[in-house]
PDB file of N, CA and C in Angstrom:
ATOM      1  N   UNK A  13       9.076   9.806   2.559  1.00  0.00           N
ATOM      2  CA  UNK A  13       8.373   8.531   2.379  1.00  0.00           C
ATOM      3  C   UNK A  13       7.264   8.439   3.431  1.00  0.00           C
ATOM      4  N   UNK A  14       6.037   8.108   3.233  1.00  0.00           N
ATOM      5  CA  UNK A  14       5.149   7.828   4.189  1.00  0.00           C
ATOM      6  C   UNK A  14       4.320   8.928   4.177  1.00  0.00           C
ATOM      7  N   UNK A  15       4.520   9.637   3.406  1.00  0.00           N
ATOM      8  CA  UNK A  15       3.233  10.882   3.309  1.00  0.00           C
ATOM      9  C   UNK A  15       2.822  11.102   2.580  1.00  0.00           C
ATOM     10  N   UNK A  16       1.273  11.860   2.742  1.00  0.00           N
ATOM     11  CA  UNK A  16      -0.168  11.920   1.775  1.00  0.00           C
ATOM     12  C   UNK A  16       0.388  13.286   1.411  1.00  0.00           C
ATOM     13  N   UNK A  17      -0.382  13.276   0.194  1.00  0.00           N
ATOM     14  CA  UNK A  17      -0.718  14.911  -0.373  1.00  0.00           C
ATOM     15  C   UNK A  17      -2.179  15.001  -0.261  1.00  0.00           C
ATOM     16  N   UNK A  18      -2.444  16.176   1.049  1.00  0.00           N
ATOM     17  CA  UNK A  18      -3.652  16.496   1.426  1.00  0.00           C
ATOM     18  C   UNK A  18      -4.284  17.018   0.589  1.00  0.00           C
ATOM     19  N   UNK A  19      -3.479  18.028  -0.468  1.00  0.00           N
ATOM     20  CA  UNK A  19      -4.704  18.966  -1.545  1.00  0.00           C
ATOM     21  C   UNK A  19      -5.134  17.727  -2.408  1.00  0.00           C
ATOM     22  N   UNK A  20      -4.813  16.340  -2.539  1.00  0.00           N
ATOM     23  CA  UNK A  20      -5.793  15.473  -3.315  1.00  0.00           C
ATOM     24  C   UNK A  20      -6.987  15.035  -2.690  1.00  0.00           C
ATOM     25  N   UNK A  21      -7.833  15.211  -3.670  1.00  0.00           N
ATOM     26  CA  UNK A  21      -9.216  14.618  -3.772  1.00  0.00           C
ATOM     27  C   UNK A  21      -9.683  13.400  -3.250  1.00  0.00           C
ATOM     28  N   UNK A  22      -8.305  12.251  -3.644  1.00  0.00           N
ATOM     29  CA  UNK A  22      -8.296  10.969  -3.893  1.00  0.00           C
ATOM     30  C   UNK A  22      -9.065  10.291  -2.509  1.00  0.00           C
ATOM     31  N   UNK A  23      -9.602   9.573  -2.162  1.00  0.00           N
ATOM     32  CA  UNK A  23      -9.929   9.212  -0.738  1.00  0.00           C
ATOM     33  C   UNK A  23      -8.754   8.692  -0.316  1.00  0.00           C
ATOM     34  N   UNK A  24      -8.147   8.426   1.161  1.00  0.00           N
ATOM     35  CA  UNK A  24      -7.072   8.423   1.233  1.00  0.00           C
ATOM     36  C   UNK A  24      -6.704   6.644   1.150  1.00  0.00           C
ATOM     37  N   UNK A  25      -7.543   5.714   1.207  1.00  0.00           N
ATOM     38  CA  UNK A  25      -6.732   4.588   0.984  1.00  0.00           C
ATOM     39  C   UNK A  25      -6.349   4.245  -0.274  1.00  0.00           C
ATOM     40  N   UNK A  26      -7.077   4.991  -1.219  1.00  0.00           N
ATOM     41  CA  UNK A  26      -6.478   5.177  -2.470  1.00  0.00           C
ATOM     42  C   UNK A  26      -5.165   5.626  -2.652  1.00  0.00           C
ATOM     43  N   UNK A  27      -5.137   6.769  -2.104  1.00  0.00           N
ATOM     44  CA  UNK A  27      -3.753   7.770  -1.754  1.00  0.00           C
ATOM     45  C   UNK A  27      -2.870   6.743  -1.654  1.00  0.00           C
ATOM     46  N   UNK A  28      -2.804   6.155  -0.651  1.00  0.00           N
ATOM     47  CA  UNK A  28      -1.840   5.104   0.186  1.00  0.00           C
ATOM     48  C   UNK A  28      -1.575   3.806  -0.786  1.00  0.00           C
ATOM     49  N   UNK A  29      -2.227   3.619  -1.374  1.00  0.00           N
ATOM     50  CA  UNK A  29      -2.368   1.876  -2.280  1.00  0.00           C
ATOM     51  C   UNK A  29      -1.129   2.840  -3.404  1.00  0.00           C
ATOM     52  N   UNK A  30      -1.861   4.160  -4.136  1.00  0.00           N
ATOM     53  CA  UNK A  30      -1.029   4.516  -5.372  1.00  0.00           C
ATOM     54  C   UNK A  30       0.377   4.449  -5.217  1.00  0.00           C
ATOM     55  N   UNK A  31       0.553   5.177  -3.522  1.00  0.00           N
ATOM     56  CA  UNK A  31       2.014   5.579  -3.304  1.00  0.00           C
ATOM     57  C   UNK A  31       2.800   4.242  -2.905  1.00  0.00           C
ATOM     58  N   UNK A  32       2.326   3.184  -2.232  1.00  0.00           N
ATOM     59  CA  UNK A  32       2.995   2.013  -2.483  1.00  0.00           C
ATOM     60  C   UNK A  32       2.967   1.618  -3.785  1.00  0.00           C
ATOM     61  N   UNK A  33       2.232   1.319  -4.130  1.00  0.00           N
ATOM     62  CA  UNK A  33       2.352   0.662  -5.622  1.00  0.00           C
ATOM     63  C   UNK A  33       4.056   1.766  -6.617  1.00  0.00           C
ATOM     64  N   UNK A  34       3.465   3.038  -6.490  1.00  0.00           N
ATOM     65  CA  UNK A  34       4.625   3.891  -6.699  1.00  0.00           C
ATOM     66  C   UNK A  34       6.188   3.304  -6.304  1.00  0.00           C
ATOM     67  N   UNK A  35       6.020   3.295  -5.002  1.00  0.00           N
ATOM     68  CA  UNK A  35       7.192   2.949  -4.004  1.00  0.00           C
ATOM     69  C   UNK A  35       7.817   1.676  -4.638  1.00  0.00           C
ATOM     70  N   UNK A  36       7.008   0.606  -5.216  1.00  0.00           N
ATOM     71  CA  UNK A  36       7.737  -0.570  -5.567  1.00  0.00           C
ATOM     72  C   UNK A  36       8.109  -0.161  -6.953  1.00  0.00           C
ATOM     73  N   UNK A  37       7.173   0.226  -7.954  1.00  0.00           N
ATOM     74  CA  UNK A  37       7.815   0.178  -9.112  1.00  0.00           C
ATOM     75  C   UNK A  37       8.656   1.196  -9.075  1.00  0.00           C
ATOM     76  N   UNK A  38       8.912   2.298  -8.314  1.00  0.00           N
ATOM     77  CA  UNK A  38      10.698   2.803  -8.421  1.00  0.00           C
ATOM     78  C   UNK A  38      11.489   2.344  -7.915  1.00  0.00           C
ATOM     79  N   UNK A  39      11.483   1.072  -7.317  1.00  0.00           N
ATOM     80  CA  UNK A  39      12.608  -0.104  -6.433  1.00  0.00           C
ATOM     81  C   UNK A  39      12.990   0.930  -5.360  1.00  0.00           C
ATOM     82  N   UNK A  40      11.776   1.888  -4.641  1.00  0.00           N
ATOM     83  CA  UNK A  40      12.245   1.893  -3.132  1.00  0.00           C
ATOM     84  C   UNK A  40      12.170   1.434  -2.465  1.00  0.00           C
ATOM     85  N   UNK A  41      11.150  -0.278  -2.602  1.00  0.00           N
ATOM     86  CA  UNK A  41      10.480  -1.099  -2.218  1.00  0.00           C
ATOM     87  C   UNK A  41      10.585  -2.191  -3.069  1.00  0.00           C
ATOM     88  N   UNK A  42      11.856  -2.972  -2.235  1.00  0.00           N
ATOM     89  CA  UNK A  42      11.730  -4.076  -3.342  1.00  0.00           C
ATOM     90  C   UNK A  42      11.219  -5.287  -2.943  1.00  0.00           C
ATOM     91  N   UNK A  43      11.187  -6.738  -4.163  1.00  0.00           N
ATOM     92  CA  UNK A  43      10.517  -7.828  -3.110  1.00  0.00           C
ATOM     93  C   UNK A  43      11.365  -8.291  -2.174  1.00  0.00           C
ATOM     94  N   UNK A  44      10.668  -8.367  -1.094  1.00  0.00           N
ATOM     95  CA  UNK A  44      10.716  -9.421   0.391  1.00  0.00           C
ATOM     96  C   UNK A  44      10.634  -8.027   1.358  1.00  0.00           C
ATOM     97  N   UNK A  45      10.950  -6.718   0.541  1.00  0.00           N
ATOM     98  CA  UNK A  45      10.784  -5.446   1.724  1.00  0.00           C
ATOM     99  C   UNK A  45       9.975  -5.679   2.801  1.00  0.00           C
ATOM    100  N   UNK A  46      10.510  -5.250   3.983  1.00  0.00           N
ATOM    101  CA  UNK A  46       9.169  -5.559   4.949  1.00  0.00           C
ATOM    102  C   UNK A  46       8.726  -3.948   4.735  1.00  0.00           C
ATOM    103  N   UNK A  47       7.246  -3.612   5.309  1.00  0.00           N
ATOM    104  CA  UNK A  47       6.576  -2.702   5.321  1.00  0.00           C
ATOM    105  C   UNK A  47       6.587  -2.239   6.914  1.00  0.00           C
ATOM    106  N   UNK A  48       6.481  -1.099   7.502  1.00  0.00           N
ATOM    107  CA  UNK A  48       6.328  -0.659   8.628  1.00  0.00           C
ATOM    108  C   UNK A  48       4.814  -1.080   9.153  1.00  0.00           C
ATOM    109  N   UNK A  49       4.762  -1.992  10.557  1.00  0.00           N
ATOM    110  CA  UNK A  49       3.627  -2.487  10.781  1.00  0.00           C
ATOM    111  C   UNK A  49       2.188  -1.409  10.489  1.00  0.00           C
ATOM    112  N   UNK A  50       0.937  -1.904  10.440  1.00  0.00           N
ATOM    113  CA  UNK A  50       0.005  -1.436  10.342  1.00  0.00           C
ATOM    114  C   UNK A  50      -0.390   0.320  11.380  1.00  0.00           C
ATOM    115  N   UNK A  51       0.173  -0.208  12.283  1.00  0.00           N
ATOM    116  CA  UNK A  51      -0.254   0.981  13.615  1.00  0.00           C
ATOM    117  C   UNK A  51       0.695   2.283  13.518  1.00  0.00           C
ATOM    118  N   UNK A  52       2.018   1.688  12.843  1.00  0.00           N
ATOM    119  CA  UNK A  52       3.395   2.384  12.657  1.00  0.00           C
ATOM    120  C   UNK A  52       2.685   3.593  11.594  1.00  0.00           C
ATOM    121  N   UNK A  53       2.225   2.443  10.092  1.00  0.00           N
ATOM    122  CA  UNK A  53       1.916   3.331   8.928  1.00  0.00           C
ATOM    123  C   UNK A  53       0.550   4.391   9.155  1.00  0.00           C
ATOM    124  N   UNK A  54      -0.240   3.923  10.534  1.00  0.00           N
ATOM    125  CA  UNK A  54      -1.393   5.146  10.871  1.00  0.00           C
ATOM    126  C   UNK A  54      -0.765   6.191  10.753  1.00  0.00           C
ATOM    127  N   UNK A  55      -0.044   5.869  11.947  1.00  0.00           N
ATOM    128  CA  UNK A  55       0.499   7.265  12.731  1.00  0.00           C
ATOM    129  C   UNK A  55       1.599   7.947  11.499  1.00  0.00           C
ATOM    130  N   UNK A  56       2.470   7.419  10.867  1.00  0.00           N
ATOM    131  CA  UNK A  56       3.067   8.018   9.916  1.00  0.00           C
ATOM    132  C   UNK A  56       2.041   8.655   8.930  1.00  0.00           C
ATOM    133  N   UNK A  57       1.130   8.029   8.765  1.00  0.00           N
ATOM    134  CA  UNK A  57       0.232   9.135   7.013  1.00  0.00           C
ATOM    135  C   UNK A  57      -0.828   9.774   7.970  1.00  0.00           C
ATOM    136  N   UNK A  58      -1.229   9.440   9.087  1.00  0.00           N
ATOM    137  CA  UNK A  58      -1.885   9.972   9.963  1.00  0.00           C
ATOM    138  C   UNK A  58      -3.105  10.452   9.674  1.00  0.00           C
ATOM    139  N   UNK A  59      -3.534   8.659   9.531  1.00  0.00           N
ATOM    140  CA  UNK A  59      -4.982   8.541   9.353  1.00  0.00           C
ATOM    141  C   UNK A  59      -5.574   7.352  10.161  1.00  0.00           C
ATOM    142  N   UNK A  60      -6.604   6.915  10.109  1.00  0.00           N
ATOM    143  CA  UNK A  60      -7.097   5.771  10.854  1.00  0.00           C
ATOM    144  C   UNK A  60      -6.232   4.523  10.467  1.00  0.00           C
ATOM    145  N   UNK A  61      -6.298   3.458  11.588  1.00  0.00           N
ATOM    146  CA  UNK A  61      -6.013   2.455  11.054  1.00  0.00           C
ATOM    147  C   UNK A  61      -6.263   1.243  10.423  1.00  0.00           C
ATOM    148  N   UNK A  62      -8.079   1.404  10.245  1.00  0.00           N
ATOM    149  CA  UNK A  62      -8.635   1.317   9.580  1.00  0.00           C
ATOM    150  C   UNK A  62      -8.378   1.003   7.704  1.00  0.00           C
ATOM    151  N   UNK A  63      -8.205   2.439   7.662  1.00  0.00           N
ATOM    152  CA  UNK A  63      -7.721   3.028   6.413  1.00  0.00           C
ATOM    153  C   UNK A  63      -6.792   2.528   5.783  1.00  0.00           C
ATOM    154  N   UNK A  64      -5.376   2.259   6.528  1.00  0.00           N
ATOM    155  CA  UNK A  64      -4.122   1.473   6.222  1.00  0.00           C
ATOM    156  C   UNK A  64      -4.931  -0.126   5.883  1.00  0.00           C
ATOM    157  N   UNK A  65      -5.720  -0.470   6.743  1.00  0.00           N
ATOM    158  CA  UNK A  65      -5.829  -1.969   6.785  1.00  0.00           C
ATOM    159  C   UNK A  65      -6.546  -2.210   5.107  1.00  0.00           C
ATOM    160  N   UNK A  66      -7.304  -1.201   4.919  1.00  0.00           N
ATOM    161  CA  UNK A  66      -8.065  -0.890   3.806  1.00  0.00           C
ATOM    162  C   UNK A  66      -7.194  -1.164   2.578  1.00  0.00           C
ATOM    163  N   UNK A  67      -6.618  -0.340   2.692  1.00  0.00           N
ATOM    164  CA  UNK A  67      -5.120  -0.040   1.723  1.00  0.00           C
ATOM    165  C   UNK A  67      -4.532  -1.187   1.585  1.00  0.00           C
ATOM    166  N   UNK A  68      -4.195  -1.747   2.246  1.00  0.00           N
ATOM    167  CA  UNK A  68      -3.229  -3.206   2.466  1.00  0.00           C
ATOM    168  C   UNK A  68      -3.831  -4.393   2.306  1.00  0.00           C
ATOM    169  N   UNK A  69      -5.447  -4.708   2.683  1.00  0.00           N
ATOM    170  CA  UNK A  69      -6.325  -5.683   2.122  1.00  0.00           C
ATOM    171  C   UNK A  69      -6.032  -5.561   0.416  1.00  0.00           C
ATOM    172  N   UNK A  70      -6.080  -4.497   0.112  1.00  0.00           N
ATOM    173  CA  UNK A  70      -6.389  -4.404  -1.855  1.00  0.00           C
ATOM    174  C   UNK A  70      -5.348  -4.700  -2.243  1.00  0.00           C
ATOM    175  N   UNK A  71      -4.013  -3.912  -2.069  1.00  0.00           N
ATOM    176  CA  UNK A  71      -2.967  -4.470  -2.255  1.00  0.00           C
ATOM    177  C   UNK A  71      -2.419  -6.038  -2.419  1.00  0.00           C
ATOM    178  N   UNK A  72      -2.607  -6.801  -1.274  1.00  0.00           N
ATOM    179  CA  UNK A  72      -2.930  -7.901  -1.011  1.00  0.00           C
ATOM    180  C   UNK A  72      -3.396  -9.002  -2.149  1.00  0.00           C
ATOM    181  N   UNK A  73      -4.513  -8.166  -2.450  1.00  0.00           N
ATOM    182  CA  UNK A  73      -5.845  -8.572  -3.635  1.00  0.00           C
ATOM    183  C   UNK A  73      -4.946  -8.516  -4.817  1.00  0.00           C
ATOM    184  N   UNK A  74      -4.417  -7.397  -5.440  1.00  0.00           N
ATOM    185  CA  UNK A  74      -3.900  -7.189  -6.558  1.00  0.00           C
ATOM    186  C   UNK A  74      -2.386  -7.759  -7.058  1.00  0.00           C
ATOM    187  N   UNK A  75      -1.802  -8.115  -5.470  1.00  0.00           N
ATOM    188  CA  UNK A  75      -0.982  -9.157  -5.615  1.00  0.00           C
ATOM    189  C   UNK A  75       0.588  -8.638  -5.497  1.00  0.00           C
ATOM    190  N   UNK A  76       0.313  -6.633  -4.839  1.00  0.00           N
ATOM    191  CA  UNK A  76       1.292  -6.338  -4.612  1.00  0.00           C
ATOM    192  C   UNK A  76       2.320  -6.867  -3.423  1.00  0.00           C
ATOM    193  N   UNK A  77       1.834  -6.645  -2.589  1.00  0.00           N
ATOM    194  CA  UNK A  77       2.102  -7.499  -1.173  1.00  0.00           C
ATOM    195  C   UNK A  77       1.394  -8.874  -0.552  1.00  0.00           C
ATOM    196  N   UNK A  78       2.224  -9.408   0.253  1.00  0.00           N
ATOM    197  CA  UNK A  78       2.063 -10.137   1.262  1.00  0.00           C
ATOM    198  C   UNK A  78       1.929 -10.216   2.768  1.00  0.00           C
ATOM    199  N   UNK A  79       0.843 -10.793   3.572  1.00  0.00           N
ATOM    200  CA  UNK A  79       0.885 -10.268   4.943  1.00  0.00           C
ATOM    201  C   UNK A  79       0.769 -11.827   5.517  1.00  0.00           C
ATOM    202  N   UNK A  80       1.393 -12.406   6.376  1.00  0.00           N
ATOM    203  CA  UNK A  80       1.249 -13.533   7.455  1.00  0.00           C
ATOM    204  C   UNK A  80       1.072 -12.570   8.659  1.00  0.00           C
ATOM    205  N   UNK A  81       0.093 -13.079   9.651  1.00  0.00           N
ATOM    206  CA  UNK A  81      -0.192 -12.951  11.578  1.00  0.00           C
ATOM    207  C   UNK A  81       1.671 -13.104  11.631  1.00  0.00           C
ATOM    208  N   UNK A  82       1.740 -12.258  12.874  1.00  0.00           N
ATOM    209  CA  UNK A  82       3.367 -12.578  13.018  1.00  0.00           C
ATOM    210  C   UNK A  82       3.976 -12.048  12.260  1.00  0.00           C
ATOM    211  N   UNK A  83       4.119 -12.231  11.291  1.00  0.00           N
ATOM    212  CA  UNK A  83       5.391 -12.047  10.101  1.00  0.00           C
ATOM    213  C   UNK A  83       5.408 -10.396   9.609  1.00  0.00           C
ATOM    214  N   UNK A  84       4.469 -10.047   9.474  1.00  0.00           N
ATOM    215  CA  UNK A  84       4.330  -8.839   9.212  1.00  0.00           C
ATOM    216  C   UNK A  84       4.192  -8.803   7.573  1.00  0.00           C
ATOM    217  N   UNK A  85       3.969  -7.280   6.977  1.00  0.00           N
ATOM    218  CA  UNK A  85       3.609  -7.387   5.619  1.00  0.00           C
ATOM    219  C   UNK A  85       5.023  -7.145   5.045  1.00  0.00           C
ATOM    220  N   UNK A  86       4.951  -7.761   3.518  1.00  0.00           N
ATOM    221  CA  UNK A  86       5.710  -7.600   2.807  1.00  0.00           C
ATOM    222  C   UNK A  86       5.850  -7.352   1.622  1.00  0.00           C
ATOM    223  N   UNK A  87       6.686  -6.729   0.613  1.00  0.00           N
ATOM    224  CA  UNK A  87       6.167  -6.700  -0.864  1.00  0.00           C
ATOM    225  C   UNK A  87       6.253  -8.104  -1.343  1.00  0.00           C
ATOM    226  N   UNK A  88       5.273  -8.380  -2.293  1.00  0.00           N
ATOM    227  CA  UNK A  88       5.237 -10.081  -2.579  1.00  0.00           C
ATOM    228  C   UNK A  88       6.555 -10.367  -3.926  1.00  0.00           C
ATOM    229  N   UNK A  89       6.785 -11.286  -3.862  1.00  0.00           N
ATOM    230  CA  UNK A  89       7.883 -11.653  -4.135  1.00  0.00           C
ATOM    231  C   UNK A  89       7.220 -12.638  -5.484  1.00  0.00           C
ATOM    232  N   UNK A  90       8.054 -12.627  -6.753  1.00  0.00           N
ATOM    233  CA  UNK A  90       7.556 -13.510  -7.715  1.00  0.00           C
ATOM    234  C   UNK A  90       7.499 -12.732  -9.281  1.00  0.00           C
ATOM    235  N   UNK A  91       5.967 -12.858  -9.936  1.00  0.00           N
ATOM    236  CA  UNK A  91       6.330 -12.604 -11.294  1.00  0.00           C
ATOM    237  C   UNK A  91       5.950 -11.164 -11.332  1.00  0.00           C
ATOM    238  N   UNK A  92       6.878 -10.113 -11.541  1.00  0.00           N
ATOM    239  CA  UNK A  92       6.326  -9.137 -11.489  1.00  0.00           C
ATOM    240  C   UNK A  92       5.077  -8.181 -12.556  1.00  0.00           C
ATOM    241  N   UNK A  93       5.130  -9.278 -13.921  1.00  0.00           N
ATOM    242  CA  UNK A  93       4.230  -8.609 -14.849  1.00  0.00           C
ATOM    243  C   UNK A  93       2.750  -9.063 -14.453  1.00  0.00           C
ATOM    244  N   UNK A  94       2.752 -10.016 -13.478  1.00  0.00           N
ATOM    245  CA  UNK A  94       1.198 -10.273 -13.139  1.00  0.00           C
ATOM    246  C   UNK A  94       0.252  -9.216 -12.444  1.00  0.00           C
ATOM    247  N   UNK A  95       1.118  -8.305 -11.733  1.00  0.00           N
ATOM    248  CA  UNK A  95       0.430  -7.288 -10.693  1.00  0.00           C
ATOM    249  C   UNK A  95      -0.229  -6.783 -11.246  1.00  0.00           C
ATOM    250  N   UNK A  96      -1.558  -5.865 -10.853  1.00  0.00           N
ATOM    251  CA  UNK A  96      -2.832  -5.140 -11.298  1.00  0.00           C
ATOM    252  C   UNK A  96      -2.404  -3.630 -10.288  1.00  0.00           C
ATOM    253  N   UNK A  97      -3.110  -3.166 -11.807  1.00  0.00           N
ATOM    254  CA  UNK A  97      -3.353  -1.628 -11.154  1.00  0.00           C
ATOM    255  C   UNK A  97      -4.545  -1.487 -10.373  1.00  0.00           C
ATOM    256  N   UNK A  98      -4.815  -0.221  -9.261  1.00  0.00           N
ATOM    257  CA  UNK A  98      -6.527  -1.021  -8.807  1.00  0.00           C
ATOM    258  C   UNK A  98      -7.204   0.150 -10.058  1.00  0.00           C
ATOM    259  N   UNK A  99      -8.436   0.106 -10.353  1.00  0.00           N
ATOM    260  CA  UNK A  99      -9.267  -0.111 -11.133  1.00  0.00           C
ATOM    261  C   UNK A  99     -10.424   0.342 -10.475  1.00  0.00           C
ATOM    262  N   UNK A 100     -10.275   1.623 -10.225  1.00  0.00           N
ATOM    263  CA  UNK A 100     -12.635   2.548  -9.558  1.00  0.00           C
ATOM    264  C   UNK A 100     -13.038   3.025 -10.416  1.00  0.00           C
ATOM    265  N   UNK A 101     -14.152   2.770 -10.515  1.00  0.00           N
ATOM    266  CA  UNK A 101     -15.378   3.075 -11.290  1.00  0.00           C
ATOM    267  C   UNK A 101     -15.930   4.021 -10.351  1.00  0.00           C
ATOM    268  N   UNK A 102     -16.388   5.545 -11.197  1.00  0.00           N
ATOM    269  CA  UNK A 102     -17.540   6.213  -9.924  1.00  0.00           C
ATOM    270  C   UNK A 102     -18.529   6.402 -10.698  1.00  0.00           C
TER     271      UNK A 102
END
């Protein structure tokens, strides 16, 4: 858990958004899961932290997770057929 596959193409906050998104819909990640803080998940996929924050803003957006200051992130909790896949255009 917590690791990239380097031979992909994918840019990596992509990488990271798919494999959570992954992670919940196989209930390895269920709602109210907490997530390993931001600085934790750098150093685990071992990339910027930046990148994670990247990852976790969209998420956020699409309505997979939840983040409060303090509280830390979490998978969001509620209707699960509302969630979005993310969606790039190149």
């Amino acid at each position: 858990m917590w690791q990239l596959d380097r031979s992909d193409k994918a840019p990596l906050f992509q990488q990271i958004i798919a494999q959570i998104i992954r992670y919940i819909q196989e209930g390895q990640l269920t709602p109210g899961d907490k997530l390993p803080p931001e600085r934790k998940l750098a150093a685990l996929y071992g990339v910027n932290r930046s990148t994670v924050n990247h990852a976790l803003e969209e998420l956020v957006s699409l309505g997979w997770i939840t983040r409060r200051q303090g509280s830390g992130t979490e998978v969001a909790k509620g209707r699960w057929g509302s969630r979005q896949a993310p969606q790039y255009q190149w």
